[in-house]
Amino acid sequence: KFHAALVVTPTAYHFDLCSELISEGVHVFCEKPITQTEEEAMKLFTLVKSRPKQVFQSGHSERMHAIWPHIIHDLELITAPLLHFKRVSPFKNRATDVDVISDLMIHDIDLLTYLTREIPLEVSAVGIRQQTNHFDYVRANFKLLSGQEVMIESSRISSKVERSVEFLGKNKTAFVDLAALEYIETRGEEVKRTPYEKRDHLYLEQKAFFHSIQNELKPIVNAEEGYLAVKVAHAVRKSALYQMRVFIQ
């Protein structure tokens, strides 16, 4: 009998596999998104809650960037009036069974809730289908209870590669280049560039998963956070599909 499993299959199989493993008493690490639909995510979250001694970790590897502790401890940045997440790349003919929301945007949805500690109140989104039958480009504008506004732009049909987060604060602007691993802070004409260390994100999150099992600790990304990412992603998809504002909470 095995005690832990990594579920890294296509998303369509996540719910059935995770449900069976959890029911058998197995600790589970599930790659993002944890399920294909919001309903499945809620059912899986409910099942995990009923098994408090088992570890269920959602695989949101972008949390492993070394820069985030610095950002989180900078109150001006995490409360900045405007945040802009951008994750774009050329078409690579991969993950064509899902849209760009599940493929790429889900990373930044999780970062949004992780960094701000808020679940968006509402979203307005637009999407474009170009190379697949699903949305290949989506831009989503979120409003938070704090008054912050957040834009997430995701594309797999861009002419270039960019992965970044920009915080436009009242007194300074911070730009995090997630591809070049560089933090750029601007105050007026003063610009300060600081590189940060490269990490093996997949290794670190799986190491954390086994550490949680061995020491009976809570996972670094739990089932509720995995569910919330799917819930917000569903709202974005609905908004883009019907071209309407969607309330999330």
Short mmCIF file of N, CA, C and O in Angstrom, two decimals, residues 33-167:
data_model
loop_
_atom_site.label_atom_id
_atom_site.label_comp_id
_atom_site.label_asym_id
_atom_site.label_seq_id
_atom_site.Cartn_x
_atom_site.Cartn_y
_atom_site.Cartn_z
N PRO A 33 -5.24 23.17 -12.32
CA PRO A 33 -6.27 23.40 -11.31
C PRO A 33 -6.72 22.06 -10.73
O PRO A 33 -6.62 21.04 -11.40
N ILE A 34 -7.23 22.09 -9.51
CA ILE A 34 -7.51 20.81 -8.84
C ILE A 34 -8.64 20.04 -9.52
O ILE A 34 -8.69 18.82 -9.42
N THR A 35 -9.55 20.74 -10.19
CA THR A 35 -10.62 20.07 -10.94
C THR A 35 -10.96 20.89 -12.17
O THR A 35 -10.52 22.04 -12.33
N GLN A 36 -11.80 20.32 -13.00
CA GLN A 36 -12.21 20.99 -14.23
C GLN A 36 -13.35 21.98 -14.01
O GLN A 36 -13.46 22.98 -14.72
N THR A 37 -14.21 21.71 -13.02
CA THR A 37 -15.36 22.56 -12.79
C THR A 37 -15.42 23.04 -11.34
O THR A 37 -14.81 22.43 -10.44
N GLU A 38 -16.17 24.10 -11.12
CA GLU A 38 -16.34 24.63 -9.76
C GLU A 38 -17.08 23.63 -8.88
O GLU A 38 -16.75 23.46 -7.70
N GLU A 39 -18.08 22.96 -9.44
CA GLU A 39 -18.85 21.97 -8.67
C GLU A 39 -17.95 20.84 -8.18
O GLU A 39 -18.02 20.42 -7.02
N GLU A 40 -17.08 20.35 -9.07
CA GLU A 40 -16.15 19.29 -8.68
C GLU A 40 -15.19 19.78 -7.60
O GLU A 40 -14.87 19.05 -6.66
N ALA A 41 -14.71 21.01 -7.76
CA ALA A 41 -13.77 21.57 -6.79
C ALA A 41 -14.40 21.67 -5.41
O ALA A 41 -13.76 21.37 -4.39
N MET A 42 -15.67 22.06 -5.34
CA MET A 42 -16.37 22.16 -4.07
C MET A 42 -16.55 20.78 -3.44
O MET A 42 -16.36 20.61 -2.22
N LYS A 43 -16.89 19.79 -4.25
CA LYS A 43 -17.07 18.43 -3.74
C LYS A 43 -15.75 17.87 -3.21
O LYS A 43 -15.71 17.24 -2.15
N LEU A 44 -14.68 18.16 -3.93
CA LEU A 44 -13.36 17.67 -3.51
C LEU A 44 -12.93 18.36 -2.22
O LEU A 44 -12.41 17.71 -1.29
N PHE A 45 -13.15 19.65 -2.12
CA PHE A 45 -12.83 20.41 -0.91
C PHE A 45 -13.61 19.86 0.29
O PHE A 45 -13.06 19.68 1.38
N THR A 46 -14.88 19.57 0.09
CA THR A 46 -15.72 19.02 1.15
C THR A 46 -15.21 17.66 1.60
O THR A 46 -15.17 17.36 2.81
N LEU A 47 -14.79 16.84 0.65
CA LEU A 47 -14.25 15.52 0.97
C LEU A 47 -12.96 15.65 1.78
O LEU A 47 -12.76 14.94 2.78
N VAL A 48 -12.10 16.55 1.36
CA VAL A 48 -10.83 16.76 2.06
C VAL A 48 -11.07 17.23 3.50
O VAL A 48 -10.40 16.79 4.44
N LYS A 49 -12.05 18.12 3.68
CA LYS A 49 -12.38 18.62 5.02
C LYS A 49 -12.81 17.49 5.95
O LYS A 49 -12.60 17.56 7.17
N SER A 50 -13.41 16.46 5.39
CA SER A 50 -13.88 15.33 6.20
C SER A 50 -12.74 14.39 6.58
O SER A 50 -12.95 13.44 7.35
N ARG A 51 -11.55 14.65 6.04
CA ARG A 51 -10.37 13.82 6.33
C ARG A 51 -9.24 14.71 6.87
O ARG A 51 -8.22 14.92 6.21
N PRO A 52 -9.40 15.26 8.05
CA PRO A 52 -8.46 16.26 8.56
C PRO A 52 -7.03 15.75 8.78
O PRO A 52 -6.09 16.54 8.83
N LYS A 53 -6.84 14.43 8.91
CA LYS A 53 -5.50 13.90 9.14
C LYS A 53 -4.74 13.65 7.84
O LYS A 53 -3.55 13.31 7.88
N GLN A 54 -5.42 13.80 6.72
CA GLN A 54 -4.76 13.61 5.44
C GLN A 54 -4.30 14.95 4.87
O GLN A 54 -4.96 15.97 5.06
N VAL A 55 -3.16 14.91 4.18
CA VAL A 55 -2.64 16.11 3.54
C VAL A 55 -3.11 16.16 2.09
O VAL A 55 -2.93 15.20 1.34
N PHE A 56 -3.73 17.28 1.73
CA PHE A 56 -4.07 17.53 0.33
C PHE A 56 -3.44 18.87 -0.03
O PHE A 56 -3.77 19.90 0.56
N GLN A 57 -2.54 18.84 -0.99
CA GLN A 57 -1.87 20.08 -1.42
C GLN A 57 -2.17 20.36 -2.88
O GLN A 57 -2.07 19.49 -3.73
N SER A 58 -2.55 21.59 -3.16
CA SER A 58 -2.80 22.04 -4.53
C SER A 58 -1.51 22.59 -5.11
O SER A 58 -0.79 23.36 -4.47
N GLY A 59 -1.21 22.21 -6.34
CA GLY A 59 0.07 22.56 -6.95
C GLY A 59 0.12 23.91 -7.63
O GLY A 59 0.05 23.97 -8.86
N HIS A 60 0.23 24.96 -6.87
CA HIS A 60 0.38 26.31 -7.44
C HIS A 60 1.85 26.74 -7.27
O HIS A 60 2.21 27.44 -6.32
N SER A 61 2.67 26.32 -8.21
CA SER A 61 4.12 26.46 -8.09
C SER A 61 4.63 27.89 -8.17
O SER A 61 5.75 28.18 -7.72
N GLU A 62 3.84 28.81 -8.71
CA GLU A 62 4.31 30.20 -8.83
C GLU A 62 4.49 30.86 -7.46
O GLU A 62 5.15 31.89 -7.35
N ARG A 63 3.93 30.26 -6.42
CA ARG A 63 4.14 30.79 -5.07
C ARG A 63 5.58 30.59 -4.60
O ARG A 63 5.99 31.16 -3.59
N MET A 64 6.35 29.76 -5.32
CA MET A 64 7.69 29.42 -4.89
C MET A 64 8.74 30.46 -5.26
O MET A 64 9.91 30.32 -4.89
N HIS A 65 8.36 31.50 -6.00
CA HIS A 65 9.33 32.55 -6.34
C HIS A 65 9.90 33.17 -5.07
O HIS A 65 9.16 33.47 -4.12
N ALA A 66 11.21 33.39 -5.06
CA ALA A 66 11.90 33.89 -3.87
C ALA A 66 11.52 35.32 -3.51
O ALA A 66 11.76 35.77 -2.39
N ILE A 67 10.91 36.05 -4.43
CA ILE A 67 10.62 37.47 -4.22
C ILE A 67 9.39 37.71 -3.34
O ILE A 67 9.25 38.78 -2.73
N TRP A 68 8.49 36.74 -3.24
CA TRP A 68 7.21 37.01 -2.60
C TRP A 68 7.29 37.39 -1.12
O TRP A 68 6.53 38.27 -0.69
N PRO A 69 8.15 36.81 -0.30
CA PRO A 69 8.23 37.27 1.09
C PRO A 69 8.54 38.76 1.20
O PRO A 69 7.99 39.46 2.08
N HIS A 70 9.38 39.28 0.31
CA HIS A 70 9.68 40.71 0.31
C HIS A 70 8.43 41.52 -0.03
O HIS A 70 8.13 42.54 0.62
N ILE A 71 7.68 41.07 -1.03
CA ILE A 71 6.47 41.78 -1.45
C ILE A 71 5.43 41.76 -0.34
O ILE A 71 4.82 42.79 0.00
N ILE A 72 5.20 40.60 0.25
CA ILE A 72 4.16 40.44 1.26
C ILE A 72 4.41 41.32 2.48
O ILE A 72 3.47 41.81 3.11
N HIS A 73 5.67 41.57 2.79
CA HIS A 73 6.00 42.39 3.96
C HIS A 73 6.08 43.88 3.63
O HIS A 73 6.38 44.69 4.51
N ASP A 74 5.79 44.23 2.38
CA ASP A 74 5.75 45.64 1.98
C ASP A 74 4.29 46.06 1.86
O ASP A 74 3.64 45.83 0.84
N LEU A 75 3.77 46.65 2.91
CA LEU A 75 2.34 46.99 2.99
C LEU A 75 1.90 47.89 1.84
O LEU A 75 0.79 47.75 1.32
N GLU A 76 2.77 48.81 1.42
CA GLU A 76 2.40 49.71 0.33
C GLU A 76 2.16 48.96 -0.97
O GLU A 76 1.28 49.32 -1.76
N LEU A 77 2.90 47.89 -1.19
CA LEU A 77 2.75 47.13 -2.42
C LEU A 77 1.50 46.25 -2.40
O LEU A 77 0.72 46.25 -3.35
N ILE A 78 1.31 45.50 -1.32
CA ILE A 78 0.17 44.58 -1.31
C ILE A 78 -1.17 45.30 -1.18
O ILE A 78 -2.22 44.71 -1.41
N THR A 79 -1.12 46.60 -0.81
CA THR A 79 -2.36 47.39 -0.76
C THR A 79 -2.39 48.43 -1.89
O THR A 79 -3.19 49.36 -1.85
N ALA A 80 -1.52 48.28 -2.88
CA ALA A 80 -1.46 49.22 -4.00
C ALA A 80 -2.83 49.32 -4.68
O ALA A 80 -3.52 48.31 -4.82
N PRO A 81 -3.23 50.51 -5.13
CA PRO A 81 -4.55 50.68 -5.76
C PRO A 81 -4.74 49.83 -7.02
O PRO A 81 -5.84 49.41 -7.33
N LEU A 82 -3.62 49.57 -7.74
CA LEU A 82 -3.73 48.84 -9.00
C LEU A 82 -2.63 47.80 -9.11
O LEU A 82 -1.45 48.09 -8.91
N LEU A 83 -3.02 46.56 -9.42
CA LEU A 83 -2.09 45.48 -9.68
C LEU A 83 -2.33 44.95 -11.09
O LEU A 83 -3.48 44.85 -11.53
N HIS A 84 -1.24 44.64 -11.78
CA HIS A 84 -1.35 44.14 -13.15
C HIS A 84 -0.51 42.87 -13.30
O HIS A 84 0.71 42.92 -13.18
N PHE A 85 -1.18 41.75 -13.54
CA PHE A 85 -0.51 40.48 -13.77
C PHE A 85 -0.52 40.21 -15.28
O PHE A 85 -1.56 40.36 -15.93
N LYS A 86 0.62 39.79 -15.81
CA LYS A 86 0.70 39.51 -17.25
C LYS A 86 1.46 38.21 -17.46
O LYS A 86 2.59 38.04 -16.97
N ARG A 87 0.86 37.30 -18.19
CA ARG A 87 1.48 35.99 -18.49
C ARG A 87 1.11 35.64 -19.94
O ARG A 87 0.02 35.15 -20.22
N VAL A 88 2.04 35.91 -20.85
CA VAL A 88 1.76 35.74 -22.28
C VAL A 88 2.91 35.00 -22.95
O VAL A 88 4.06 35.11 -22.52
N SER A 89 2.59 34.27 -24.01
CA SER A 89 3.60 33.53 -24.77
C SER A 89 3.05 33.18 -26.14
O SER A 89 1.83 33.21 -26.36
N PRO A 90 3.92 32.84 -27.09
CA PRO A 90 3.45 32.39 -28.41
C PRO A 90 2.74 31.05 -28.32
O PRO A 90 2.90 30.31 -27.34
N PHE A 91 2.00 30.70 -29.35
CA PHE A 91 1.26 29.44 -29.38
C PHE A 91 2.23 28.27 -29.49
O PHE A 91 3.14 28.27 -30.32
N LYS A 92 2.02 27.25 -28.65
CA LYS A 92 2.93 26.09 -28.62
C LYS A 92 2.21 24.77 -28.86
O LYS A 92 2.80 23.69 -28.72
N ASN A 93 0.93 24.82 -29.17
CA ASN A 93 0.14 23.62 -29.46
C ASN A 93 0.20 22.61 -28.30
O ASN A 93 0.36 21.41 -28.50
N ARG A 94 0.08 23.13 -27.08
CA ARG A 94 0.04 22.28 -25.89
C ARG A 94 -1.16 22.71 -25.04
O ARG A 94 -1.62 23.84 -25.13
N ALA A 95 -1.66 21.80 -24.21
CA ALA A 95 -2.82 22.08 -23.34
C ALA A 95 -3.99 22.65 -24.11
O ALA A 95 -4.74 23.50 -23.62
N THR A 96 -4.18 22.16 -25.33
CA THR A 96 -5.26 22.67 -26.19
C THR A 96 -6.62 22.11 -25.79
O THR A 96 -7.63 22.52 -26.35
N ASP A 97 -6.64 21.19 -24.81
CA ASP A 97 -7.91 20.65 -24.34
C ASP A 97 -8.58 21.58 -23.33
O ASP A 97 -9.74 21.36 -22.95
N VAL A 98 -7.85 22.61 -22.87
CA VAL A 98 -8.40 23.58 -21.93
C VAL A 98 -8.16 24.98 -22.44
O VAL A 98 -7.36 25.20 -23.36
N ASP A 99 -8.85 25.96 -21.86
CA ASP A 99 -8.65 27.35 -22.28
C ASP A 99 -7.46 27.96 -21.55
O ASP A 99 -6.86 27.35 -20.66
N VAL A 100 -7.11 29.18 -21.94
CA VAL A 100 -5.96 29.86 -21.35
C VAL A 100 -6.19 30.20 -19.87
O VAL A 100 -5.24 30.40 -19.12
N ILE A 101 -7.44 30.22 -19.46
CA ILE A 101 -7.75 30.48 -18.04
C ILE A 101 -7.24 29.34 -17.18
O ILE A 101 -6.55 29.56 -16.17
N SER A 102 -7.55 28.10 -17.57
CA SER A 102 -7.08 26.93 -16.83
C SER A 102 -5.60 26.66 -17.07
O SER A 102 -4.91 26.13 -16.18
N ASP A 103 -5.12 27.02 -18.23
CA ASP A 103 -3.73 26.76 -18.61
C ASP A 103 -2.76 27.73 -17.94
O ASP A 103 -1.78 27.32 -17.31
N LEU A 104 -3.04 29.04 -18.06
CA LEU A 104 -2.10 30.06 -17.59
C LEU A 104 -2.65 30.98 -16.50
O LEU A 104 -2.00 31.23 -15.49
N MET A 105 -3.86 31.49 -16.71
CA MET A 105 -4.39 32.50 -15.80
C MET A 105 -4.56 31.97 -14.38
O MET A 105 -4.46 32.72 -13.41
N ILE A 106 -4.79 30.68 -14.23
CA ILE A 106 -5.00 30.09 -12.91
C ILE A 106 -3.81 30.36 -11.99
O ILE A 106 -3.98 30.54 -10.77
N HIS A 107 -2.59 30.46 -12.56
CA HIS A 107 -1.41 30.80 -11.76
C HIS A 107 -1.59 32.16 -11.09
O HIS A 107 -1.33 32.33 -9.90
N ASP A 108 -2.02 33.14 -11.89
CA ASP A 108 -2.10 34.52 -11.38
C ASP A 108 -3.35 34.75 -10.55
O ASP A 108 -3.35 35.63 -9.68
N ILE A 109 -4.39 33.99 -10.78
CA ILE A 109 -5.55 34.04 -9.89
C ILE A 109 -5.13 33.63 -8.49
O ILE A 109 -5.49 34.26 -7.49
N ASP A 110 -4.35 32.56 -8.41
CA ASP A 110 -3.87 32.11 -7.10
C ASP A 110 -2.93 33.15 -6.48
O ASP A 110 -3.02 33.44 -5.29
N LEU A 111 -2.05 33.74 -7.29
CA LEU A 111 -1.15 34.77 -6.76
C LEU A 111 -1.92 35.99 -6.27
O LEU A 111 -1.56 36.60 -5.26
N LEU A 112 -2.99 36.33 -6.97
CA LEU A 112 -3.83 37.46 -6.55
C LEU A 112 -4.35 37.26 -5.13
O LEU A 112 -4.21 38.13 -4.27
N THR A 113 -4.95 36.09 -4.89
CA THR A 113 -5.52 35.83 -3.56
C THR A 113 -4.43 35.62 -2.52
O THR A 113 -4.59 35.99 -1.35
N TYR A 114 -3.30 35.05 -2.92
CA TYR A 114 -2.18 34.82 -2.01
C TYR A 114 -1.55 36.14 -1.55
O TYR A 114 -1.28 36.32 -0.36
N LEU A 115 -1.34 37.06 -2.48
CA LEU A 115 -0.66 38.31 -2.15
C LEU A 115 -1.57 39.32 -1.45
O LEU A 115 -1.16 40.00 -0.53
N THR A 116 -2.82 39.42 -1.89
CA THR A 116 -3.73 40.42 -1.32
C THR A 116 -4.52 39.87 -0.14
O THR A 116 -5.11 40.65 0.62
N ARG A 117 -4.57 38.54 0.00
CA ARG A 117 -5.38 37.90 1.04
C ARG A 117 -6.86 38.26 0.88
O ARG A 117 -7.60 38.36 1.86
N GLU A 118 -7.27 38.44 -0.35
CA GLU A 118 -8.67 38.74 -0.64
C GLU A 118 -9.19 37.88 -1.78
O GLU A 118 -8.43 37.49 -2.67
N ILE A 119 -10.49 37.61 -1.74
CA ILE A 119 -11.17 36.97 -2.86
C ILE A 119 -11.88 38.09 -3.62
O ILE A 119 -12.59 38.90 -3.01
N PRO A 120 -11.68 38.21 -4.92
CA PRO A 120 -12.32 39.30 -5.66
C PRO A 120 -13.83 39.31 -5.49
O PRO A 120 -14.47 38.26 -5.36
N LEU A 121 -14.40 40.52 -5.50
CA LEU A 121 -15.85 40.66 -5.41
C LEU A 121 -16.52 40.42 -6.75
O LEU A 121 -17.59 39.83 -6.82
N GLU A 122 -15.87 40.91 -7.82
CA GLU A 122 -16.48 40.81 -9.15
C GLU A 122 -15.41 40.83 -10.22
O GLU A 122 -14.26 41.20 -9.98
N VAL A 123 -15.80 40.41 -11.42
CA VAL A 123 -14.87 40.39 -12.54
C VAL A 123 -15.60 40.72 -13.84
O VAL A 123 -16.76 40.37 -14.03
N SER A 124 -14.90 41.44 -14.71
CA SER A 124 -15.36 41.68 -16.08
C SER A 124 -14.23 41.24 -17.00
O SER A 124 -13.08 41.67 -16.83
N ALA A 125 -14.53 40.37 -17.94
CA ALA A 125 -13.48 39.78 -18.77
C ALA A 125 -13.86 39.76 -20.24
O ALA A 125 -15.04 39.75 -20.60
N VAL A 126 -12.83 39.77 -21.08
CA VAL A 126 -13.00 39.59 -22.53
C VAL A 126 -12.07 38.48 -22.97
O VAL A 126 -10.99 38.29 -22.41
N GLY A 127 -12.47 37.73 -23.98
CA GLY A 127 -11.65 36.62 -24.46
C GLY A 127 -11.67 36.49 -25.96
O GLY A 127 -12.61 36.94 -26.63
N ILE A 128 -10.62 35.87 -26.49
CA ILE A 128 -10.49 35.65 -27.93
C ILE A 128 -10.13 34.19 -28.17
O ILE A 128 -9.23 33.65 -27.52
N ARG A 129 -10.82 33.57 -29.11
CA ARG A 129 -10.44 32.24 -29.60
C ARG A 129 -9.71 32.44 -30.92
O ARG A 129 -10.21 33.12 -31.80
N GLN A 130 -8.57 31.81 -31.07
CA GLN A 130 -7.82 31.98 -32.32
C GLN A 130 -7.26 30.66 -32.85
O GLN A 130 -7.57 30.27 -33.97
N GLN A 131 -6.49 29.95 -32.03
CA GLN A 131 -5.84 28.73 -32.49
C GLN A 131 -6.53 27.45 -32.01
O GLN A 131 -6.23 26.37 -32.50
N THR A 132 -7.45 27.59 -31.07
CA THR A 132 -8.17 26.42 -30.55
C THR A 132 -9.65 26.75 -30.44
O THR A 132 -10.08 27.87 -30.74
N ASN A 133 -10.42 25.79 -29.98
CA ASN A 133 -11.86 26.01 -29.77
C ASN A 133 -12.15 26.67 -28.43
O ASN A 133 -13.30 26.91 -28.09
N HIS A 134 -11.11 26.93 -27.65
CA HIS A 134 -11.24 27.56 -26.34
C HIS A 134 -10.63 28.96 -26.38
O HIS A 134 -9.96 29.33 -27.34
N PHE A 135 -10.84 29.72 -25.31
CA PHE A 135 -10.23 31.04 -25.23
C PHE A 135 -8.70 30.90 -25.20
O PHE A 135 -8.15 30.20 -24.36
N ASP A 136 -8.04 31.59 -26.12
CA ASP A 136 -6.58 31.59 -26.18
C ASP A 136 -6.00 32.88 -25.60
O ASP A 136 -4.80 32.95 -25.32
N TYR A 137 -6.84 33.88 -25.46
CA TYR A 137 -6.45 35.15 -24.83
C TYR A 137 -7.59 35.61 -23.95
O TYR A 137 -8.76 35.59 -24.38
N VAL A 138 -7.28 36.01 -22.72
CA VAL A 138 -8.30 36.56 -21.82
C VAL A 138 -7.69 37.70 -21.01
O VAL A 138 -6.57 37.58 -20.50
N ARG A 139 -8.43 38.78 -20.92
CA ARG A 139 -8.08 39.89 -20.02
C ARG A 139 -9.21 40.04 -19.02
O ARG A 139 -10.37 40.20 -19.42
N ALA A 140 -8.88 39.98 -17.74
CA ALA A 140 -9.89 40.04 -16.68
C ALA A 140 -9.59 41.19 -15.74
O ALA A 140 -8.45 41.38 -15.31
N ASN A 141 -10.61 41.97 -15.43
CA ASN A 141 -10.50 43.09 -14.49
C ASN A 141 -11.31 42.77 -13.24
O ASN A 141 -12.53 42.55 -13.33
N PHE A 142 -10.61 42.75 -12.09
CA PHE A 142 -11.24 42.40 -10.83
C PHE A 142 -11.37 43.62 -9.91
O PHE A 142 -10.51 44.50 -9.94
N LYS A 143 -12.40 43.61 -9.08
CA LYS A 143 -12.54 44.59 -8.02
C LYS A 143 -12.54 43.85 -6.69
O LYS A 143 -13.20 42.82 -6.54
N LEU A 144 -11.78 44.41 -5.71
CA LEU A 144 -11.65 43.80 -4.41
C LEU A 144 -12.39 44.64 -3.37
O LEU A 144 -12.63 45.83 -3.58
N LEU A 145 -12.73 44.01 -2.25
CA LEU A 145 -13.44 44.70 -1.17
C LEU A 145 -12.63 45.89 -0.66
O LEU A 145 -13.19 46.91 -0.26
N SER A 146 -11.32 45.78 -0.67
CA SER A 146 -10.44 46.84 -0.19
C SER A 146 -10.45 48.08 -1.08
O SER A 146 -9.95 49.13 -0.70
N GLY A 147 -11.04 47.94 -2.28
CA GLY A 147 -11.03 49.03 -3.24
C GLY A 147 -9.97 48.86 -4.30
O GLY A 147 -9.94 49.60 -5.30
N GLN A 148 -9.07 47.90 -4.13
CA GLN A 148 -8.04 47.64 -5.13
C GLN A 148 -8.66 47.12 -6.42
O GLN A 148 -9.70 46.46 -6.41
N GLU A 149 -8.00 47.43 -7.51
CA GLU A 149 -8.38 46.87 -8.80
C GLU A 149 -7.21 46.07 -9.35
O GLU A 149 -6.05 46.47 -9.21
N VAL A 150 -7.53 44.93 -9.92
CA VAL A 150 -6.50 44.02 -10.41
C VAL A 150 -6.83 43.60 -11.84
O VAL A 150 -7.97 43.21 -12.13
N MET A 151 -5.84 43.70 -12.71
CA MET A 151 -6.00 43.22 -14.08
C MET A 151 -5.09 42.02 -14.28
O MET A 151 -3.91 42.07 -13.93
N ILE A 152 -5.65 40.96 -14.83
CA ILE A 152 -4.85 39.79 -15.21
C ILE A 152 -4.99 39.58 -16.71
O ILE A 152 -6.10 39.47 -17.23
N GLU A 153 -3.87 39.55 -17.40
CA GLU A 153 -3.85 39.36 -18.85
C GLU A 153 -3.11 38.05 -19.15
O GLU A 153 -1.96 37.88 -18.76
N SER A 154 -3.78 37.14 -19.83
CA SER A 154 -3.19 35.83 -20.14
C SER A 154 -3.37 35.53 -21.61
O SER A 154 -4.46 35.69 -22.17
N SER A 155 -2.28 35.07 -22.24
CA SER A 155 -2.34 34.78 -23.67
C SER A 155 -1.39 33.65 -24.03
O SER A 155 -0.28 33.56 -23.50
N ARG A 156 -1.83 32.77 -24.93
CA ARG A 156 -0.94 31.77 -25.52
C ARG A 156 -0.84 31.98 -27.03
O ARG A 156 -0.47 31.08 -27.76
N ILE A 157 -1.18 33.21 -27.46
CA ILE A 157 -1.08 33.56 -28.88
C ILE A 157 -0.35 34.89 -29.05
O ILE A 157 -0.53 35.60 -30.03
N SER A 158 0.51 35.22 -28.10
CA SER A 158 1.25 36.48 -28.15
C SER A 158 2.48 36.34 -29.05
O SER A 158 2.92 35.24 -29.38
N SER A 159 3.05 37.47 -29.42
CA SER A 159 4.26 37.48 -30.24
C SER A 159 5.53 37.40 -29.38
O SER A 159 6.64 37.31 -29.91
N LYS A 160 5.37 37.45 -28.05
CA LYS A 160 6.53 37.42 -27.16
C LYS A 160 6.19 36.68 -25.88
O LYS A 160 5.03 36.33 -25.64
N VAL A 161 7.22 36.46 -25.07
CA VAL A 161 7.05 35.83 -23.76
C VAL A 161 7.21 36.88 -22.67
O VAL A 161 8.19 37.63 -22.66
N GLU A 162 6.23 36.96 -21.79
CA GLU A 162 6.35 37.84 -20.63
C GLU A 162 5.56 37.26 -19.48
O GLU A 162 4.41 36.83 -19.63
N ARG A 163 6.20 37.24 -18.31
CA ARG A 163 5.53 36.83 -17.08
C ARG A 163 5.90 37.86 -16.02
O ARG A 163 7.07 37.94 -15.62
N SER A 164 4.93 38.65 -15.61
CA SER A 164 5.25 39.76 -14.72
C SER A 164 4.08 40.13 -13.83
O SER A 164 2.93 39.78 -14.10
N VAL A 165 4.42 40.85 -12.75
CA VAL A 165 3.42 41.46 -11.87
C VAL A 165 3.87 42.88 -11.59
O VAL A 165 5.02 43.10 -11.22
N GLU A 166 2.95 43.83 -11.75
CA GLU A 166 3.27 45.23 -11.48
C GLU A 166 2.34 45.77 -10.40
O GLU A 166 1.13 45.57 -10.45
N PHE A 167 2.94 46.44 -9.42
CA PHE A 167 2.20 47.03 -8.31
C PHE A 167 2.32 48.55 -8.44
O PHE A 167 3.42 49.09 -8.31
#
